[in-house]
Every structure is written in structure tokens, then in C-alpha cells.
Short mmCIF file of C-alpha atoms in Angstrom, two decimals:
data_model
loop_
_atom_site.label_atom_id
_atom_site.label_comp_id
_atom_site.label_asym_id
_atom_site.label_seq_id
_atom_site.Cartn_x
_atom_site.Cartn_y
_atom_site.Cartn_z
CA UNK A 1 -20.19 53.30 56.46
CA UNK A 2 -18.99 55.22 53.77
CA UNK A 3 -16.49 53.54 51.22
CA UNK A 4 -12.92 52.42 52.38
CA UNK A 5 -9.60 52.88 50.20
CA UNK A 6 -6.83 51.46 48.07
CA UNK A 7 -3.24 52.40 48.27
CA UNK A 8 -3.27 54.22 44.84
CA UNK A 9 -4.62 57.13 46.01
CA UNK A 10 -4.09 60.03 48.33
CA UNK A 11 -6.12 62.22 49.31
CA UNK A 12 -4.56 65.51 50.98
CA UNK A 13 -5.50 67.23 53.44
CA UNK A 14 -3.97 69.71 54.90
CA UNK A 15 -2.30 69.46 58.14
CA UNK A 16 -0.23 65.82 58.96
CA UNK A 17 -2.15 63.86 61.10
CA UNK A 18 -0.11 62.10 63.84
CA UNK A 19 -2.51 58.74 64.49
CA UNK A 20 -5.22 57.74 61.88
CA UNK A 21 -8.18 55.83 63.42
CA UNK A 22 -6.63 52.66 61.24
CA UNK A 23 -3.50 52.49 62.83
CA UNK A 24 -3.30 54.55 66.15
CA UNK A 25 -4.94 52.31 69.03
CA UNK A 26 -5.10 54.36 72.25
CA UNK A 27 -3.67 57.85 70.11
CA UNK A 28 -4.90 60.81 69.96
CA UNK A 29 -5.81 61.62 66.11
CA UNK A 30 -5.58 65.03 65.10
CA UNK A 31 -7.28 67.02 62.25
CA UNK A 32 -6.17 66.75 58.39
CA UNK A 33 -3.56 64.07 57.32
CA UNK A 34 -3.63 61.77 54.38
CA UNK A 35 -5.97 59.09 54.01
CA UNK A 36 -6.62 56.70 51.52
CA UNK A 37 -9.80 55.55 48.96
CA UNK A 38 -11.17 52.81 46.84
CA UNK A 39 -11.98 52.66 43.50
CA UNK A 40 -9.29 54.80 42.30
CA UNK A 41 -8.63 52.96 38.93
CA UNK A 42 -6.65 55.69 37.39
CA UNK A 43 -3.87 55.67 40.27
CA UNK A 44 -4.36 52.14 39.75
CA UNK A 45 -3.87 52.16 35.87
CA UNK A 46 -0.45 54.52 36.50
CA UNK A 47 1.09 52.21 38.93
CA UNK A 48 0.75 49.05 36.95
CA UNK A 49 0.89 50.62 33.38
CA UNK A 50 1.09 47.38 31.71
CA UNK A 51 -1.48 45.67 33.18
CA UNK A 52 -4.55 44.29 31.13
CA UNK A 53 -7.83 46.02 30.63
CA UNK A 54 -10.59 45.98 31.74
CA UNK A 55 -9.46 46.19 35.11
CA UNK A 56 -11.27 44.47 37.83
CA UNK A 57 -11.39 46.32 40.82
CA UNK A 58 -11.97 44.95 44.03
CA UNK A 59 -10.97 47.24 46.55
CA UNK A 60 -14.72 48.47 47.79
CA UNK A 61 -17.28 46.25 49.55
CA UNK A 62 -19.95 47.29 46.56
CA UNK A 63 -22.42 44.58 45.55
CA UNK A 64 -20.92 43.69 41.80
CA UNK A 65 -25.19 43.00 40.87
CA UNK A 66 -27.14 45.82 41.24
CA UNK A 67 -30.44 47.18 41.87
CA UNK A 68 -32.54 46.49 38.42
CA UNK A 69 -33.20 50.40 37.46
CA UNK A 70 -36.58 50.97 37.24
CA UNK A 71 -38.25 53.48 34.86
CA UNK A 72 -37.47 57.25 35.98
CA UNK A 73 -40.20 59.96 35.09
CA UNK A 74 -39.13 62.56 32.89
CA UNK A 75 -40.00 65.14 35.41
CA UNK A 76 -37.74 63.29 37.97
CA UNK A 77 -34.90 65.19 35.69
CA UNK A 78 -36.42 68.28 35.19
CA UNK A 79 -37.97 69.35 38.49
CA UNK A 80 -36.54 69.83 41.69
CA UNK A 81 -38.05 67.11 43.76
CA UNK A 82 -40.45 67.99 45.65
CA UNK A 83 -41.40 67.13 49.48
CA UNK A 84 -43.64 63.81 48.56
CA UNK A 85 -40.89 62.41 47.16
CA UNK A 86 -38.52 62.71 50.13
CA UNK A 87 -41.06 61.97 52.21
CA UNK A 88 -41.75 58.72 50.28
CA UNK A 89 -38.15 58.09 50.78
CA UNK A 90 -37.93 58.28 54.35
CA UNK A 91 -40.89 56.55 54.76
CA UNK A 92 -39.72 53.26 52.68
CA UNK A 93 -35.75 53.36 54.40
CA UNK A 94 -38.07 53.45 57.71
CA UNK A 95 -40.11 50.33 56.47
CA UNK A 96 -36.88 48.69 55.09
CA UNK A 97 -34.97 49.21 58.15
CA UNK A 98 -37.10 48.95 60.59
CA UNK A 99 -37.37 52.06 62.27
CA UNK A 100 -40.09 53.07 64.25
CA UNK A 101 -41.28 55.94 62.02
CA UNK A 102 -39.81 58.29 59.01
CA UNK A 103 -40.09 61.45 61.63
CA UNK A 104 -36.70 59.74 62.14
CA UNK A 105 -34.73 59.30 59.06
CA UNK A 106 -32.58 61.94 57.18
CA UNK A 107 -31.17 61.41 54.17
CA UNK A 108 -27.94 62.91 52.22
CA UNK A 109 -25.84 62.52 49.27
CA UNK A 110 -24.42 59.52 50.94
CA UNK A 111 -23.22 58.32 54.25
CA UNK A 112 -20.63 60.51 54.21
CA UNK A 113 -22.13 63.82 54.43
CA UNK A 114 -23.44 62.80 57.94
CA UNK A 115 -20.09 61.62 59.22
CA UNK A 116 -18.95 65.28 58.28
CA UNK A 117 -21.81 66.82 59.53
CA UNK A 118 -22.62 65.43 63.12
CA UNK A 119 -19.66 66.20 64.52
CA UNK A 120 -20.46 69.97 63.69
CA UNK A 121 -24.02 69.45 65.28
CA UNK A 122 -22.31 68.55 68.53
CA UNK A 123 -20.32 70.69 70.96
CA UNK A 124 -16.41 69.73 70.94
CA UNK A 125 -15.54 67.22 73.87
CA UNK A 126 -13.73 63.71 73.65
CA UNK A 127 -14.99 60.95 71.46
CA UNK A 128 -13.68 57.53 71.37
CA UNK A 129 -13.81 55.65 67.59
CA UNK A 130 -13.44 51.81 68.27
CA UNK A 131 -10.74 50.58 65.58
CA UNK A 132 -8.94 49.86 63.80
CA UNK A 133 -11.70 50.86 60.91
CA UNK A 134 -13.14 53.27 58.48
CA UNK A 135 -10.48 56.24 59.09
CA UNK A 136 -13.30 58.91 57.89
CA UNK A 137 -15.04 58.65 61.43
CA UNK A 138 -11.90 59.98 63.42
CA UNK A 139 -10.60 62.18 61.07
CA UNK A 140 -14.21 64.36 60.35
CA UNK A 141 -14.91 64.42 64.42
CA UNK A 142 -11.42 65.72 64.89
CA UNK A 143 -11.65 67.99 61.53
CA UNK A 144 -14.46 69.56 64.23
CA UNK A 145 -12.36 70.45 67.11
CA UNK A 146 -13.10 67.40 68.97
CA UNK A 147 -10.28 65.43 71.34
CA UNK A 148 -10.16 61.94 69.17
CA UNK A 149 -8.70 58.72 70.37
CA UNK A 150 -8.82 55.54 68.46
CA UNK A 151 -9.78 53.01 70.88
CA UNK A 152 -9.24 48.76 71.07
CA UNK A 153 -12.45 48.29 73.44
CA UNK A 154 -15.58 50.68 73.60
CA UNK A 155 -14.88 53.25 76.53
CA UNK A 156 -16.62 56.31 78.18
CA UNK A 157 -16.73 59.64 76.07
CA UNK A 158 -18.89 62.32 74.92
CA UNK A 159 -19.64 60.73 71.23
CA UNK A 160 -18.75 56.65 70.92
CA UNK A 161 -18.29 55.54 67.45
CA UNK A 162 -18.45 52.06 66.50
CA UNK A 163 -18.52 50.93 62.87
CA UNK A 164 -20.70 47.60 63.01
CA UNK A 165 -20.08 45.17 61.03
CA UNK A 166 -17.02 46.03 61.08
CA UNK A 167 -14.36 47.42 57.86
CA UNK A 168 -12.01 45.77 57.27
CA UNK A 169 -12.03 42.75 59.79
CA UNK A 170 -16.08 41.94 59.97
CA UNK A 171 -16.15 42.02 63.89
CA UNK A 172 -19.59 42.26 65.39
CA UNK A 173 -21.11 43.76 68.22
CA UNK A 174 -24.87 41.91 69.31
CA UNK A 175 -27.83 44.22 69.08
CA UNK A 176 -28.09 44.02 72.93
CA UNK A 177 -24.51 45.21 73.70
CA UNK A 178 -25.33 48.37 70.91
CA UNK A 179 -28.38 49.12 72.89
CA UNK A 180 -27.02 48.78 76.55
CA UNK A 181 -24.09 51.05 75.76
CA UNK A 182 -26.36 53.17 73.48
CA UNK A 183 -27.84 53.60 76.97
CA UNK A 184 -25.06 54.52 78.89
CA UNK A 185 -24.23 56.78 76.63
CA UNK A 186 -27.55 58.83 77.04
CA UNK A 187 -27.37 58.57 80.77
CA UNK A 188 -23.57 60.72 80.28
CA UNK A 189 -25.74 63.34 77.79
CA UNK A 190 -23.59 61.48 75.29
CA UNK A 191 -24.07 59.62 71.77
CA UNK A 192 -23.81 56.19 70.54
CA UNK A 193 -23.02 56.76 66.74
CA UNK A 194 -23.54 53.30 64.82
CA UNK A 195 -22.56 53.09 61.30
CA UNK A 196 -24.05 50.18 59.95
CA UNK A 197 -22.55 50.33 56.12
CA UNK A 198 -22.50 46.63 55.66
CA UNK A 199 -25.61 45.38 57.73
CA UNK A 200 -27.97 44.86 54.87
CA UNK A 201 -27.23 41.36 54.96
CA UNK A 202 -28.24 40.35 58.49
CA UNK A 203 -30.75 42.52 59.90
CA UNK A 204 -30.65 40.59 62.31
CA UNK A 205 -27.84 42.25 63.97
CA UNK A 206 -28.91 45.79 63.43
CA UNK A 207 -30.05 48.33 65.82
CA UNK A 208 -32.31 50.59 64.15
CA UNK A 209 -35.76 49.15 65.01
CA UNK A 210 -34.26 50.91 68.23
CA UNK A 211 -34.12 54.06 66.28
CA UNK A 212 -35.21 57.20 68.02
CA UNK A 213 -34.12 56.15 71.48
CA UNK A 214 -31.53 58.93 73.42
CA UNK A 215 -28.24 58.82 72.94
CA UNK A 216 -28.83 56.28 69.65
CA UNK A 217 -27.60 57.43 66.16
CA UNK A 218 -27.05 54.86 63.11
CA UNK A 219 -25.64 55.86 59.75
CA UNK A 220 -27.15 53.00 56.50
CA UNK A 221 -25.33 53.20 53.32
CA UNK A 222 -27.61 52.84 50.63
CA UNK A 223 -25.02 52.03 47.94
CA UNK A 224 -22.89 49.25 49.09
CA UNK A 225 -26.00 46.99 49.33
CA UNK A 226 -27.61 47.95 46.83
CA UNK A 227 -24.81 48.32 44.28
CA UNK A 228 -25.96 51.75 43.23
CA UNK A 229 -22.40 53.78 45.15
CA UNK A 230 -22.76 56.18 42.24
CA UNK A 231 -26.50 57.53 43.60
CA UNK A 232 -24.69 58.99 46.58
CA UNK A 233 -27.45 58.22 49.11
CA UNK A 234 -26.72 57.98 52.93
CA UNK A 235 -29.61 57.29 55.63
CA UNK A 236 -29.35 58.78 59.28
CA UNK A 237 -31.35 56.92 61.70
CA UNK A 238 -31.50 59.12 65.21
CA UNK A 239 -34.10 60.99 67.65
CA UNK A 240 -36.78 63.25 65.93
CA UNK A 241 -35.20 66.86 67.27
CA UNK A 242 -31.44 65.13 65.99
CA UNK A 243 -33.08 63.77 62.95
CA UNK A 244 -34.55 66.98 62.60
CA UNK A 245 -31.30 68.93 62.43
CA UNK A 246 -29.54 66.78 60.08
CA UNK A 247 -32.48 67.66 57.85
CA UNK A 248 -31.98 71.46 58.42
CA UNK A 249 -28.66 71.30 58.39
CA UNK A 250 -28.02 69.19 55.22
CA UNK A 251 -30.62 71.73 53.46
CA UNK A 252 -33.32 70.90 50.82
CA UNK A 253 -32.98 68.84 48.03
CA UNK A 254 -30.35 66.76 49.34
CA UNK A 255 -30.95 63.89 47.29
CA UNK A 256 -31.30 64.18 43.55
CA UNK A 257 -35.15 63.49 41.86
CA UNK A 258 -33.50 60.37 39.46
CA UNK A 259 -32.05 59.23 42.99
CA UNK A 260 -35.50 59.39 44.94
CA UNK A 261 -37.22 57.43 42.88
CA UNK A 262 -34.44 54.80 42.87
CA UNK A 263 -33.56 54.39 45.97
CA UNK A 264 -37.29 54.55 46.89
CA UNK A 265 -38.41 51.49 44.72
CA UNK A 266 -34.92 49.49 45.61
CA UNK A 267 -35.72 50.10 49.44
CA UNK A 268 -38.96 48.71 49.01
CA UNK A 269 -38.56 45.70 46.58
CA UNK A 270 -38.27 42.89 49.58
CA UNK A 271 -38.07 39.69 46.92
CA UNK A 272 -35.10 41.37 45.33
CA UNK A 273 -33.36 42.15 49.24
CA UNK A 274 -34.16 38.76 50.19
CA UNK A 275 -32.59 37.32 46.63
CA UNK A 276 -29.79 39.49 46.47
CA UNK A 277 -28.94 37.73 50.24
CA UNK A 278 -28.91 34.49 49.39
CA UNK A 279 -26.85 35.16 46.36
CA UNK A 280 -23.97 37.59 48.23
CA UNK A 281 -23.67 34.53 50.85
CA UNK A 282 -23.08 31.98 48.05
CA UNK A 283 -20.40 34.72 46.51
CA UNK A 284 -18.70 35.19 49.28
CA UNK A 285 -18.14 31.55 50.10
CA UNK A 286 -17.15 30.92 46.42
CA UNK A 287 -14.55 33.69 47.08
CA UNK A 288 -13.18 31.86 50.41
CA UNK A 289 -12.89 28.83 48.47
CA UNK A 290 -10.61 30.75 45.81
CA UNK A 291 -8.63 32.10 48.54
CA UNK A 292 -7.94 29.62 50.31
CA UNK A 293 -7.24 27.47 47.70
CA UNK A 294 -4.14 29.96 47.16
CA UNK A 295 -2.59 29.41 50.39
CA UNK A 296 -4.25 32.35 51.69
CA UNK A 297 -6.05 32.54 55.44
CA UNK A 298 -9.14 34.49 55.61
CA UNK A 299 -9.80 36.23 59.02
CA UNK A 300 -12.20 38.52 58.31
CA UNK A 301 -15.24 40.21 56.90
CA UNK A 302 -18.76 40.78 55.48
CA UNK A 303 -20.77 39.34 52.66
CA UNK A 304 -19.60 41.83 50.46
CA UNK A 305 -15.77 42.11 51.15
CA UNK A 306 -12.58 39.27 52.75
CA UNK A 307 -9.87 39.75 55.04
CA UNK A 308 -6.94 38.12 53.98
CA UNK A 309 -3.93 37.91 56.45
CA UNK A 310 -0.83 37.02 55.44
CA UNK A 311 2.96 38.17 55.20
CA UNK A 312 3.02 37.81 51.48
CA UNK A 313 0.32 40.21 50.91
CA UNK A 314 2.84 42.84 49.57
CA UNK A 315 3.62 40.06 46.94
CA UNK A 316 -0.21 39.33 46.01
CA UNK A 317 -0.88 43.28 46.14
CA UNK A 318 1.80 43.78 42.98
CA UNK A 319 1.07 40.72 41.25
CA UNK A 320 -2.48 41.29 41.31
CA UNK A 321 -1.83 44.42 40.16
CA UNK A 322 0.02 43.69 37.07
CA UNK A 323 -2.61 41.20 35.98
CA UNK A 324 -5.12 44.32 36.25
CA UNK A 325 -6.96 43.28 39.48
CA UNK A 326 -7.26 45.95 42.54
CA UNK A 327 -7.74 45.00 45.39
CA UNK A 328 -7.60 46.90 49.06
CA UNK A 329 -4.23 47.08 51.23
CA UNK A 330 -3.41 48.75 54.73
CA UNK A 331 -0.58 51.13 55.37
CA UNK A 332 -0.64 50.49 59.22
CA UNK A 333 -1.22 46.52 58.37
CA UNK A 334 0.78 45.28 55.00
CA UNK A 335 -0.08 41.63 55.87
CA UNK A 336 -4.09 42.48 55.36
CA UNK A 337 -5.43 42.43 51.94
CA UNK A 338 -9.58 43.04 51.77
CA UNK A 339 -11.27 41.72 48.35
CA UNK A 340 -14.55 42.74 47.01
CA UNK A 341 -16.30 40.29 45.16
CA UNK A 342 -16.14 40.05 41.34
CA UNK A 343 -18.91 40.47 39.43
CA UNK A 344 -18.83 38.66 35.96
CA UNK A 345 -17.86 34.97 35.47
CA UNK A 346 -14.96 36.36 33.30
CA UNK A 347 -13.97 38.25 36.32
CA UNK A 348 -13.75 35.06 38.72
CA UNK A 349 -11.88 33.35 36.23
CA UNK A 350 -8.93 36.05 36.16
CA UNK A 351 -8.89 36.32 39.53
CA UNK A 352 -8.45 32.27 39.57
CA UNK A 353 -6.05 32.79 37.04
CA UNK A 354 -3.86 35.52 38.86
CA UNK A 355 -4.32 34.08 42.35
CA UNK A 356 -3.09 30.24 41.12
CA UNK A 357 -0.24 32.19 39.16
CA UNK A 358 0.89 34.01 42.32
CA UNK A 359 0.91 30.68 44.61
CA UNK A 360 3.21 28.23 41.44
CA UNK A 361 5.54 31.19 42.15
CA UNK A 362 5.81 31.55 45.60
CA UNK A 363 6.16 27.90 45.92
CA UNK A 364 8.53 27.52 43.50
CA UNK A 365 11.96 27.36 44.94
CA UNK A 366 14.38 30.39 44.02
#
């Protein structure tokens, strides 16, 4: 799934749009509008002027330990890359993944490129994006002429779109109910598009050792996982002639020689996956405990982000804020607040700090 947002930044676009996938259940979503994106630490920085550096921001679901860089040839720098190399690539997010073969992988400058592309590989009809979620998926297909509606329960269209896990709230669909309606969808000439962000953790639940069956497409993020967001590297999982067409259409050289090698060695290093598991599962928990031991009530989420609920999120969001800690909020939901997990021990202890600070106040009688 590509990235999610933070209030702090907007970006425009164009024409108003009158239901976002976030917020609109059951409304049509038209094209343009204003959405909003994480890791914006300068709007951050100029709505809470005065509040202490370094900031800490944990508004995106990125893994705060990344990949171990390994050594990157010279000529990975000055040479275009050359075929091997992607081929090497597709081959190990195949292995790492899953998937039957690398005949059907693309790859882009990250998971976004393909949610802005496939909707121009497909003629315009009505697609149904299950929400609330990622708002990217609704606004690109509509962006491409197609009749959107954000949707509580998955439904018969052209193109179903169903972000799994889940951003922000971490529900699940089994692998079974993917593949059944991933089935029904190719019986209606349609698609199943499954963007599987956060799903590094429990492959388990994924669907794309069912890669290249009909109607079946799933999007990997390669950065969230991996902690590497700044390679820009999304994977496209779908039937050779599709995953054929991506590649056409995205062009050559769609992901940079440094980034190849990368991503290759990272895809393939299995101790370091199977590490980096067990250590985002302990994180995670540690970060319920902190919550909760606010007052707060988690609902929601993955390994590598929470979903908090509660009416005094408005409250946390500022005073947070001020103490130089971002976090994610929701227009169409102000009592949901989603945090990403620190990184440093300095960082846990300042978000400690700030979230004990925030609870002696709002307990404290006015």
C-alpha cells in the first residue's frame, strides 16, 4: 500500500472531490480533491514551532530498523542497469513472496506508480474500494474516468479493491475469501486488486503464491517492511500478459541500479525477514503497553502501526505535537489516532514522557 498521511499537509489537486475513499461509505468519489500524507515534518515543524528537535515522527507504518545496506558496486551508480539486474530482482520478490514465477512480477518506483497506472491499463467502468482506507486507491481509479464508490462490504464491480491488512484499522480478509472473490471477479471479466502494503509480517495471510491466476492482482510495498521508503520500490504481482503491461507501460529502468541491488539482497536475506518479525511483534506490543497505560484503547492495526480510538484524540494530537512527536490523525474520524513505532530508546522514552504528561492533565480536575 503506498504510505498514508498526517494532517500537516495538503496536497492539491485540482478539482474538489465530493467523497474521499476515507470518509465516504456507499459515495461516489470523484476525481481530484485534497488528500493528506505522512512524514511531512516541515508542516509539522510550522504548526508546532516551539516544539523540541529532533522530532519523532510517527505518522507512517515504516519499520524504524532497517535493512543493513550492503556494499553497492560503483557501476551500480554509473550505468544504467541493465536487464540481469531487474531480472534478478523479480526473480528474488518472486522467491520472497511466493509467487509462482518472476514472468509475473513488475516492479516501479514504489507502490504507488501502479495504483496510478492500472487504472489507465483498464477500460473505465465501476469499481468498488472497500474502506474506509488508503484514499490513493479511489482517488487514482477515479483520476481515470472510472465510476468510484467507497464501499463497507466487498460488492460486484468491474475492478474490486481491497487494501489487506488493512490502513488504518488492521482488518483482515483470510487468503481463502481473497481467492474465492478473486474468482468471481474473473468469472465477471473483472479484477481483484489486493494491496498488500503491510503483509510482510504474516505471510501467512497473503495471496500471492496465488499470483498469476485471472482476475488476481496484488500490489507489495517494498519500503514499509523493509524500512528503506526512500528506495521508492513497489512490486506488482498479476497474470503474465497484465504483468507484462505494467512492465511496458512503466518503461525501462524503472528502478534505480543503487536500488536493484538493495532491494535484491534485502528480498533475499530470510534470517534478517524472519528477525526483523520477531522483533516488530515485540515493538508493537511494547507500544500497546504504552498506550494503554495512558488511558488510551487500541482497536486497530499492523505490526508496524496502532489504532487508537478515543474522543480526546484532538487533545493527544496537539500535545504530542508540541512535545515534537507526529503522529497520524483522520479528518473524516478525529477520535482515531494511528502511531508508528519509534525507533531509538530515546524515542520511547519521549513518547512515555509526552503520553504520561497528557493523561496527569486530562485527569486533573479543571
Amino acid at each position: 500500500m503506498a504510505e498514508d498521511g498526517t494532517a500537516t499537509k495538503r496536497a492539491m489537486m485540482g478539482q474538489a472531490m465530493t467523497g474521499q475513499a476515507a470518509a465516504g461509505l456507499g459515495k461516489p468519489v470523484a476525481s481530484g480533491g485534497t488528500l493528506l500524507h505522512g512524514g511531512d515534518l516541515d508542516g509539522a515543524r510550522a504548526a508546532f514551532p516551539g516544539a523540541p528537535a529532533p522530532w519523532i515522527d510517527l505518522s507512517t507504518g515504516i519499520n524504524p530498523w532497517p535493512y543493513p545496506l550492503p556494499p553497492v558496486p560503483l557501476d551500480a551508480w554509473t550505468r544504467l542497469p541493465g536487464r540481469g539486474e531487474e531480472e534478478a530482482l523479480r526473480a528474488a520478490a518472486a522467491s520472497c513472496y511466493g509467487a509462482p514465477s518472476s514472468g509475473l512480477v513488475a516492479t516501479a518506483s514504489g507502490s504507488q506508480a501502479f495504483i496510478q497506472l492500472l487504472p489507465r491499463l483498464c477500460r473505465p467502468g465501476r469499481v468498488a474500494v472497500l474502506g474506509p482506507t488508503y484514499a490513493e486507491h479511489a482517488r487514482c481509479w477515479a483520476l481515470a474516468g472510472h465510476e468510484v464508490r467507497a464501499v463497507e462490504r466487498p460488492e460486484e464491480a468491474g475492478v474490486l479493491v481491497i487494501v489487506n491488512p488493512n490502513n488504518p484499522d488492521g482488518r483482515r480478509f483470510a487468503p481463502g475469501e481473497m481467492l474465492e472473490l478473486a474468482g468471481a471477479q474473473a468469472a465477471r471479466g473483472g479484477l481483484l486488486v489486493v494491496d498488500e502494503a503491510f503483509a510482510d509480517m504474516r505471510p501467512e495471510d497473503s495471496v500471492a503464491p496465488a499470483a498469476g491466476r485471472p482476475g488476481l492482482v496484488v500490489l507489495r510495498s517494498f519500503g514499509k517492511f523493509f524500512g528503506l521508503a526512500g528506495l521508492r520500490l513497489g512490486i506488482a504481482l498479476a497474470p503474465a500478459a497484465l504483468a507484462a503491461a505494467l512492465r511496458e507501460a512503466i518503461g525501462p529502468w524503472a528502478v534505480s541500479g543503487p536500488g536493484l541491488v538493495i532491494a535484491t539482497a534485502a528480498l533475499g536475506d530470510r534470517d534478517w525477514i524472519l528477525a526483523t518479525r520477531d522483533r516488530l511483534a515485540r515493538a508493537s506490543a511494547e507500544l500497546d503497553r504504552l498506550l494503554e497505560g495512558a488511558g488510551l484503547r487500541v482497536t486497530g492495526g499492523t505490526e508496524l502501526f496502532r489504532l487508537v480510538e478515543d474522543a480526546r484524540a484532538p487533545s493527544l494530537y496537539r500535545a504530542l505535537g508540541s512535545a515534537g512527536i507526529l503522529v497520524r490523525r483522520f479528518e473524516h474520524r478525529p477520535d482515531w489516532l494511528r502511531f508508528g513505532l519509534p525507533g531509538p530508546d530515546e524515542a520511547w522514552q519521549r513518547l512515555g514522557v509526552a503520553l504520561d504528561d497528557w493523561a496527569t492533565r486530562e485527569t486533573q480536575p479543571t
